[in-house]
Short mmCIF file of C-alpha atoms and ligand atoms in Angstrom, two decimals:
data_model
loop_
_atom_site.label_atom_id
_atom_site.label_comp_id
_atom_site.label_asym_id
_atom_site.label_seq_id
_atom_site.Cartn_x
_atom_site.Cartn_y
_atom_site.Cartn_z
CA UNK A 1 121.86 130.23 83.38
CA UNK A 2 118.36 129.63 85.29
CA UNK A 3 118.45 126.59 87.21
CA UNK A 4 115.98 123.11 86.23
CA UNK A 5 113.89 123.38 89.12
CA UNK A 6 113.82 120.79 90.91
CA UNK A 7 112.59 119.53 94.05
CA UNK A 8 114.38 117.72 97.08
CA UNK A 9 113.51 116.95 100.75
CA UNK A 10 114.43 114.28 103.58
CA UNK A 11 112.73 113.18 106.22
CA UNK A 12 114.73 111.65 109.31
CA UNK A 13 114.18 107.33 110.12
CA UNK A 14 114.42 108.37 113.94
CA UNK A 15 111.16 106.84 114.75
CA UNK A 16 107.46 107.19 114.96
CA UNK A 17 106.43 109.04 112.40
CA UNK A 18 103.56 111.31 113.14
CA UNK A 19 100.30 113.30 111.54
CA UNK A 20 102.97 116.19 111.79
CA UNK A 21 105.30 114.53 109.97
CA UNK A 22 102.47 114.06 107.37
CA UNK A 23 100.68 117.54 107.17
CA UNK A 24 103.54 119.43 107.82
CA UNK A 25 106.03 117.89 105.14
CA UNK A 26 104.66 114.47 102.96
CA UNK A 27 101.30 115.46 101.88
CA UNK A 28 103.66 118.62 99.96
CA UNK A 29 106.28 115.76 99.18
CA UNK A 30 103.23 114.14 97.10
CA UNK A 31 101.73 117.33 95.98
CA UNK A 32 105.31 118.50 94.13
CA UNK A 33 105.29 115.26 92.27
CA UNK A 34 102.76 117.02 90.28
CA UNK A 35 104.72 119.98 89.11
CA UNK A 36 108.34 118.79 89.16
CA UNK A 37 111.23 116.37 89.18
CA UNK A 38 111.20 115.19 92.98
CA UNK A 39 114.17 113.77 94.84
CA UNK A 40 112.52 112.12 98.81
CA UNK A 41 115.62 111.36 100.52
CA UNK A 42 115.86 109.20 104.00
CA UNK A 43 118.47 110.85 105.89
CA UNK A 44 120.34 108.45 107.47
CA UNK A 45 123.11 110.14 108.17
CA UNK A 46 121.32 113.19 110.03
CA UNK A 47 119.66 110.22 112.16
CA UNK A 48 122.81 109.33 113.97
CA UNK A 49 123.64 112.64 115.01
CA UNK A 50 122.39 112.26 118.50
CA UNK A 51 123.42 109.79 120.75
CA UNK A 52 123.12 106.07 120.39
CA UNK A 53 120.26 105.60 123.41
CA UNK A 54 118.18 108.31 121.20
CA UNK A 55 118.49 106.65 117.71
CA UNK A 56 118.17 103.44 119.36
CA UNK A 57 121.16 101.32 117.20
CA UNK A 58 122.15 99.83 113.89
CA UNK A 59 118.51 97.18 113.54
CA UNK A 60 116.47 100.32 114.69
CA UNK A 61 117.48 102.44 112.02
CA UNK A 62 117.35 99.49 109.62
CA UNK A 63 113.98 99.34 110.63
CA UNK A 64 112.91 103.02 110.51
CA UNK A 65 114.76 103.81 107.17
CA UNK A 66 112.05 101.29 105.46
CA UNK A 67 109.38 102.32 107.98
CA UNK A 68 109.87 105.74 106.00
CA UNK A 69 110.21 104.41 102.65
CA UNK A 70 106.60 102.50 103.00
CA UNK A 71 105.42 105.86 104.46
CA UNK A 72 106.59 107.87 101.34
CA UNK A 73 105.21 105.24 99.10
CA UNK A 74 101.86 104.30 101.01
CA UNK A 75 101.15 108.28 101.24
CA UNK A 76 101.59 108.23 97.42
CA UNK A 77 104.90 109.47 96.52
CA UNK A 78 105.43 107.16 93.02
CA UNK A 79 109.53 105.82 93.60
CA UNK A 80 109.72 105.37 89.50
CA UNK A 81 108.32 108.34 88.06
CA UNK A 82 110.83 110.58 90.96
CA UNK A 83 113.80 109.29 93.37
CA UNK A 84 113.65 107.71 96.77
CA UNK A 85 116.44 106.80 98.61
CA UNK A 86 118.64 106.72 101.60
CA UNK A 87 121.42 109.26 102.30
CA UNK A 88 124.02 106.99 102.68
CA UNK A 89 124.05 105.53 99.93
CA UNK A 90 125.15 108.63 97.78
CA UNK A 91 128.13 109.41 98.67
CA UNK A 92 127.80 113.44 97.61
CA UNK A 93 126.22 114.43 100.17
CA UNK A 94 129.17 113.53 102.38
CA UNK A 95 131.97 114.72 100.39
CA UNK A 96 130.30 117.67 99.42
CA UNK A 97 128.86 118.12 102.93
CA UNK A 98 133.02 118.54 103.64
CA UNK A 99 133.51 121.52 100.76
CA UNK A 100 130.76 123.33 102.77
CA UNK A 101 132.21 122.69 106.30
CA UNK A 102 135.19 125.04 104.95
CA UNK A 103 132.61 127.51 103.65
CA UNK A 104 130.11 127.40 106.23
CA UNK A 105 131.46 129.74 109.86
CA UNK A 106 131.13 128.66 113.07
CA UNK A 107 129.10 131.67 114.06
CA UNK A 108 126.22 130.66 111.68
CA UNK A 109 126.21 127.38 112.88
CA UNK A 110 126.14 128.52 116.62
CA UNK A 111 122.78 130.68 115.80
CA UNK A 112 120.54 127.78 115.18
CA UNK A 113 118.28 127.14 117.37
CA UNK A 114 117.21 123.36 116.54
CA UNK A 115 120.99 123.11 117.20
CA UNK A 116 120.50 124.95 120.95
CA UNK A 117 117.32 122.89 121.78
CA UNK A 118 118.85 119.45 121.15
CA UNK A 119 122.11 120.01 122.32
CA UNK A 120 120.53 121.78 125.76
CA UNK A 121 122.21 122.41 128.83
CA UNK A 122 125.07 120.39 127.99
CA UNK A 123 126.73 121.82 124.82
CA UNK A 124 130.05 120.42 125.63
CA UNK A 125 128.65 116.70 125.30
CA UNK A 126 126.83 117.30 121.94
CA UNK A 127 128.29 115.24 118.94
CA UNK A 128 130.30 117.51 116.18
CA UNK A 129 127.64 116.23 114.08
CA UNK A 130 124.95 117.55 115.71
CA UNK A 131 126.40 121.25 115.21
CA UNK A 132 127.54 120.17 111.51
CA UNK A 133 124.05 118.57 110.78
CA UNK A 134 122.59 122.19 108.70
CA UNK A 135 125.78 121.91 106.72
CA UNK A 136 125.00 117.78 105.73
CA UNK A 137 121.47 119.57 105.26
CA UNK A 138 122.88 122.15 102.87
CA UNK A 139 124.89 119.38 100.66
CA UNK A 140 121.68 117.24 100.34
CA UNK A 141 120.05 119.91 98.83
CA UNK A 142 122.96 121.09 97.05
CA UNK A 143 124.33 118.04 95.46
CA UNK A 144 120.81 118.37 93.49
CA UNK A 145 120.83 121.81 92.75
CA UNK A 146 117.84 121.42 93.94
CA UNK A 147 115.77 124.47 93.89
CA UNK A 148 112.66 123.89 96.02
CA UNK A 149 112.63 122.54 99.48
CA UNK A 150 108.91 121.25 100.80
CA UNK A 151 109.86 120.94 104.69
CA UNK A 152 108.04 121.73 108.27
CA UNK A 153 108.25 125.23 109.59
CA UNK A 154 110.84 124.61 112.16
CA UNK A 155 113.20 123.98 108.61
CA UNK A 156 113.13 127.30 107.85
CA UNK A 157 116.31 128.76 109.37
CA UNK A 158 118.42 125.33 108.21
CA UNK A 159 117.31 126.57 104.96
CA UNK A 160 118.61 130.43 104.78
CA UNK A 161 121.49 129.02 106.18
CA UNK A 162 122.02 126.54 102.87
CA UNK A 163 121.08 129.48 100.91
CA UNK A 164 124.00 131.55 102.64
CA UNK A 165 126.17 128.72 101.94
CA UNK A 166 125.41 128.27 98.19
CA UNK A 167 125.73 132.26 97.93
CA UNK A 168 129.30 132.30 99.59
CA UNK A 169 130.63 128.97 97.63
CA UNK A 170 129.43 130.58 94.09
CA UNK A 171 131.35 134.41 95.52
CA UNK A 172 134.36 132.43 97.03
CA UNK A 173 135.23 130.58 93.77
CA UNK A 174 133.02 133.04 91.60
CA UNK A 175 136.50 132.94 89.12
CA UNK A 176 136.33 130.01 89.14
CA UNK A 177 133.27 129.13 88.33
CA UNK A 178 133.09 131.77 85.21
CA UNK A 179 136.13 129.69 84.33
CA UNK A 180 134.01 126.92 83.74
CA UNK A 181 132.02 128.41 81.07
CA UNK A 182 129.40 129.77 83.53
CA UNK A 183 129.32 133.41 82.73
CA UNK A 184 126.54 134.48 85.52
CA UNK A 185 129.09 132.95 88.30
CA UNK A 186 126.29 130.89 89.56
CA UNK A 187 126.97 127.28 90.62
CA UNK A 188 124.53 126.75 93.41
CA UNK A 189 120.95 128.07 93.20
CA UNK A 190 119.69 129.61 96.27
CA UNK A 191 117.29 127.28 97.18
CA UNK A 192 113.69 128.17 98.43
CA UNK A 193 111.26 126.62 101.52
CA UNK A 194 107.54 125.39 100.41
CA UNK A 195 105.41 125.72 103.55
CA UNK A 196 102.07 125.63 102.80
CA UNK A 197 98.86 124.72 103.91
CA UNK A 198 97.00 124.62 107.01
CA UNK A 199 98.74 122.79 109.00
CA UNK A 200 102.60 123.09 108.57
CA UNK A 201 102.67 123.21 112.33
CA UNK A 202 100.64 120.15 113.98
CA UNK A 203 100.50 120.38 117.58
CA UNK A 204 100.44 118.12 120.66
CA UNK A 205 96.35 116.59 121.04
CA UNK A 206 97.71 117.29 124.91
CA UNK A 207 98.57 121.05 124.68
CA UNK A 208 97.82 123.29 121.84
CA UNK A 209 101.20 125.82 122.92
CA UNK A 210 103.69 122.79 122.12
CA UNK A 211 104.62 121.00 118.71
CA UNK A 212 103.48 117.40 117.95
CA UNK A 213 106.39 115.49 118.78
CA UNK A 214 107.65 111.46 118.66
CA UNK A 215 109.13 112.39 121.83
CA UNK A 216 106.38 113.63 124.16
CA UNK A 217 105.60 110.60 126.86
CA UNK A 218 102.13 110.90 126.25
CA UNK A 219 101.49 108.49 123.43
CA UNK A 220 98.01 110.11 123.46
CA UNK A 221 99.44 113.53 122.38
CA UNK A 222 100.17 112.22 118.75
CA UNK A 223 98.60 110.49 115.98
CA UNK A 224 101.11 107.98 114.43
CA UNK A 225 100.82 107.10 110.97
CA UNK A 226 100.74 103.37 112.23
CA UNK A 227 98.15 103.83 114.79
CA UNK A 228 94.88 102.08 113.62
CA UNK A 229 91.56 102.91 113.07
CA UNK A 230 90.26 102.41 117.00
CA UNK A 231 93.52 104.32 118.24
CA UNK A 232 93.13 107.28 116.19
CA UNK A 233 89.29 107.39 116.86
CA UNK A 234 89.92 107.39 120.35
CA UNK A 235 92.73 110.17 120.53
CA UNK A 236 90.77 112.51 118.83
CA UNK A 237 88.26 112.14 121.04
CA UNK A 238 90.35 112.53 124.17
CA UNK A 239 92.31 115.49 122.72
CA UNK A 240 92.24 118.49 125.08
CA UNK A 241 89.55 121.09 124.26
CA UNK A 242 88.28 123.79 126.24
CA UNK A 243 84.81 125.16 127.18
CA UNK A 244 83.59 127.24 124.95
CA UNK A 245 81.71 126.38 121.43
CA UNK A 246 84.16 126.66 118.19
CA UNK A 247 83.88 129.64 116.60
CA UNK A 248 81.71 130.86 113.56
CA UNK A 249 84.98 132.81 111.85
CA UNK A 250 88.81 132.22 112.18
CA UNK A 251 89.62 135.48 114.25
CA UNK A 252 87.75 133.46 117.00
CA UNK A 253 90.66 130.70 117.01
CA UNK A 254 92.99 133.12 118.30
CA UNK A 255 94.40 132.79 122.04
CA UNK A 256 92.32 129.27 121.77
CA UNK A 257 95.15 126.98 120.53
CA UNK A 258 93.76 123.49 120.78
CA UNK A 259 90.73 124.56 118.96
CA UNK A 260 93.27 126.03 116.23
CA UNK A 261 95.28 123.05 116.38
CA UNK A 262 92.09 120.91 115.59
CA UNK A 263 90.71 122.97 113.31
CA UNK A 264 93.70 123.36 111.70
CA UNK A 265 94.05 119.44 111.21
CA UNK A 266 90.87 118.98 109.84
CA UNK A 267 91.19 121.70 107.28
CA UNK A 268 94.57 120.05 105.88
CA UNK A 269 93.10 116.53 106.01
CA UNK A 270 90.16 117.83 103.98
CA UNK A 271 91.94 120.07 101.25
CA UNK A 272 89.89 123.20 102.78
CA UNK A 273 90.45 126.58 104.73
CA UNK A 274 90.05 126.83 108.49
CA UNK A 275 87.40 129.48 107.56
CA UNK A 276 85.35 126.85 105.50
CA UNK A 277 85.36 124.02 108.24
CA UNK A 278 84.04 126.85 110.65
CA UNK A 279 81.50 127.93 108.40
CA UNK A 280 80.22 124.40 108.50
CA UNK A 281 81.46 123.66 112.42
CA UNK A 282 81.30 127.05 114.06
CA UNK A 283 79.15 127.43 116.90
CA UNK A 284 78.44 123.72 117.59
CA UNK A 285 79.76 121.66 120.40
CA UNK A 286 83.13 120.00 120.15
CA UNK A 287 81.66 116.81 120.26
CA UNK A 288 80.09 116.58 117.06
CA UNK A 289 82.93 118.36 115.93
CA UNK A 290 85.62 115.43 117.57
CA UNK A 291 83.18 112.64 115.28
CA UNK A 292 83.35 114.31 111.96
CA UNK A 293 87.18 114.75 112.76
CA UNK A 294 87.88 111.17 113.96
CA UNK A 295 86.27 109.53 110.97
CA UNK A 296 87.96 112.19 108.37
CA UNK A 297 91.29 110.52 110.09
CA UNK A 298 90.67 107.28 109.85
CA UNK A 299 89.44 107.60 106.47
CA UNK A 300 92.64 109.37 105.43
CA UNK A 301 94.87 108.03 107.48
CA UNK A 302 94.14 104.12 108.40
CA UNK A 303 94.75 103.56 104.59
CA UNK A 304 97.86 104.62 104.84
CA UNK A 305 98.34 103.01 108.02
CA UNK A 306 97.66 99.82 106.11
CA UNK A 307 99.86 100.24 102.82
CA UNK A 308 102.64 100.75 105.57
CA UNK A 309 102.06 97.46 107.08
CA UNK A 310 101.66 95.86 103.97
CA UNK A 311 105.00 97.23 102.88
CA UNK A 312 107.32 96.79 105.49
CA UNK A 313 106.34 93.19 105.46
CA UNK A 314 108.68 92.69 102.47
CA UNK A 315 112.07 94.49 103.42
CA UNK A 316 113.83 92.82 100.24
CA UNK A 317 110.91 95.05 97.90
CA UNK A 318 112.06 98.26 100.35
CA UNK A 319 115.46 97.54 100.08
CA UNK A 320 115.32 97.19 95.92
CA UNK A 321 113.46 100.52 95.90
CA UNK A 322 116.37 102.20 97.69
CA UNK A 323 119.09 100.66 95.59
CA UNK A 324 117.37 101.74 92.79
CA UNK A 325 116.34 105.02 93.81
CA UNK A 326 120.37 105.83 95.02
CA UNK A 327 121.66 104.84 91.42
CA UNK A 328 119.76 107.47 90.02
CA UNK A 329 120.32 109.82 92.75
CA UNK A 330 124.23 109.09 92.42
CA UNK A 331 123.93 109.71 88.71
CA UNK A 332 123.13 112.90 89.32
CA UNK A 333 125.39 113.56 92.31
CA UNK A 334 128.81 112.45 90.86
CA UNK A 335 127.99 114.61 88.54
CA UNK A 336 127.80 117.61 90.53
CA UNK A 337 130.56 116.77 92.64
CA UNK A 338 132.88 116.52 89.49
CA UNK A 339 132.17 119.77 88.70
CA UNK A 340 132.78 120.99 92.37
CA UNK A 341 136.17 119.05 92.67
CA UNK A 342 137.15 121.12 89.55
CA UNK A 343 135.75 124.64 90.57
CA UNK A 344 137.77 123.72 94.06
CA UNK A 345 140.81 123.00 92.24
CA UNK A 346 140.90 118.95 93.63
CA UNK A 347 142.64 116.74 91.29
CA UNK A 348 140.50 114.28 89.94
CA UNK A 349 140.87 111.38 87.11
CA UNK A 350 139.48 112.33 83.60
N1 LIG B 401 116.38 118.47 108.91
C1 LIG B 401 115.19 117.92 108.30
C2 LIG B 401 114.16 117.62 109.39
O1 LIG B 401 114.51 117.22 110.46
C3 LIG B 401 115.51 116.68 107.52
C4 LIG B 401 116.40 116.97 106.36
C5 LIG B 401 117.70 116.59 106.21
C6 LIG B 401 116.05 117.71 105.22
N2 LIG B 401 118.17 117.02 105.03
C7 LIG B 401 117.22 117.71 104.39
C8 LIG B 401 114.89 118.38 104.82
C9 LIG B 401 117.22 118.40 103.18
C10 LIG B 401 114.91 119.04 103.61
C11 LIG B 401 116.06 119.06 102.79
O2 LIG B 401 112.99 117.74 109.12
#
């Protein structure tokens, strides 16, 4: 049986959400609305996995799970025509997150290296959630079926690793499944990454070699998609450069990472190559350069800015958006988990 395809990602409410967070993941979330069934998910539950001082408590993440709502709706994702929600309120991805922790092994999960960098030095202190969060990943996917996966480059491995997972479940109970009726032994598809574009890696304004990041000190490294007009004007202009004029062809960009990185920015903000914004910026200064690429910022992102205001202003609207957006989500869940409980062999009411 092919699979519907259909499309699912989640972004997490830990905060400050950034131009990387927008070119490298919601400007695809909007683009897929085009071509498929979408499912946006606010992933609650994956923004508690690290301690309580970094998520910042129960009335932050109140506040960033509709700060990412308004940013899913102000960048254009429509909430009626596909699903947004919040994690939590589908109870799936939990209980299906569980079937997975018995398929998943511990020496996949100790290979991943967002796992390794968050965790750090101190392993021993890391929450069990933490070094379960891929799995959650895996059911939030799964729980769809869901078949593409738009998400940042540093999602990649998290995603082989649900694709391992739905190809051991469907061997595992593979009788089981044909039992069902499903003759190809396929429950779970194997789902695939989208990274595309320019820019699916935005780095730091501050250092070209390191990743944008809501965590760098330097509020000046970042663009956030609530920064205003004057604020992004004025950290594109102080964004590191070096010496040298850009170059006339993209070969030139290599070894020169802050001119890639801007470069790079402008080309996904403007729906072109990085070869056609040299053609038309190569060999000037980066000042005139810094202009055209402040005002292309503010002009696509201070709108958005904006909406995002405009929307968080009404929590009750948010909230009903949600609710509304997790009924249809759940719908489609229970579903899935029914069939799961009985390919397990869990007892369930019929
Ligand atoms: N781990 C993702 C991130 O930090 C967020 C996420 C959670 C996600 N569940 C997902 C992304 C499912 C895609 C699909 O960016």
């Amino acid at each position: 049986m092919p699979f519907v395809e259909r499309v699912f990602s989640g972004v997490q409410p830990t905060g400050n959400l950034h131009l990387g967070n927008y070119l490298g993941a919601i400007v695809n979330f909007v683009k897929m609305q085009e071509t498929h069934n979408c499912i946006y998910c606010v992933v609650d539950m994956h923004a508690i996995t690290q301690g309580v001082d970094v998520w910042g408590g129960p009335a932050e993440l109140t506040r960033n799970t509709r700060e990412v709502t308004a940013a899913f709706i102000a960048a254009g994702i429509d909430p009626k025509k596909h699903i947004v929600f919040n994690q939590s309120q589908v109870s799936g991805h939990a209980e299906l997150a569980w079937i997975f922790n018995c398929v998943a092994r511990m020496g996949w999960l100790g290979r991943m290296t967002q796992f390794k960098e968050k965790a750090g030095k101190d392993r021993e202190n890391a929450s069990v959630g933490l070094f379960d969060y891929p799995v959650l990943m895996a059911a939030d996917i799964l729980v769809y079926r869901a078949t593409h996966v738009p998400v940042g480059e540093d999602q990649k491995q998290h995603l082989e690793l649900s694709r391992d997972i739905a190809q051991k479940f469907n061997n595992d109970f593979g009788d089981s499944i044909r039992a069902q009726g499903n003759n190809d032994g396929l429950f779970f598809p194997l789902p695939e990454p989208l990274i595309t574009g320019p820019a699916t890696r935005v780095m730091s304004l501050r250092d070209g070699t390191k990743k944008m990041s809501k965590s760098d000190a330097s509020d000046n490294s970042r663009i956030n998609l609530t920064d205003d007009a004057d604020t992004i004007a004025q950290k594109i202009r102080k964004a590191k450069t070096d010496p040298e004029p850009l170059p006339t062809e993209e070969k030139g960009l290599e070894a020169r990472p802050e001119a890639d990185n801007l470069v790079g920015i402008f080309a996904a903000l403007s729906g072109r190559s990085k070869a056609e914004v040299l053609r038309e910026f190569g060999g000037g200064q980066f000042s005139s350069f810094k202009n055209a690429l402040a005002e292309l910022c503010v002009t696509k992102l201070a709108p958005i800015a904006g909406e995002m205001k405009r929307l968080v202003a009404d929590p009750g609207h948010i909230d009903a958006i949600l609710i509304d957006g997790s009924d249809r989500a759940r719908a489609i869940a229970d579903e899935t988990m029914k069939l799961s409980k009985d390919i397990v062999g869990f007892i369930r009411r019929r």
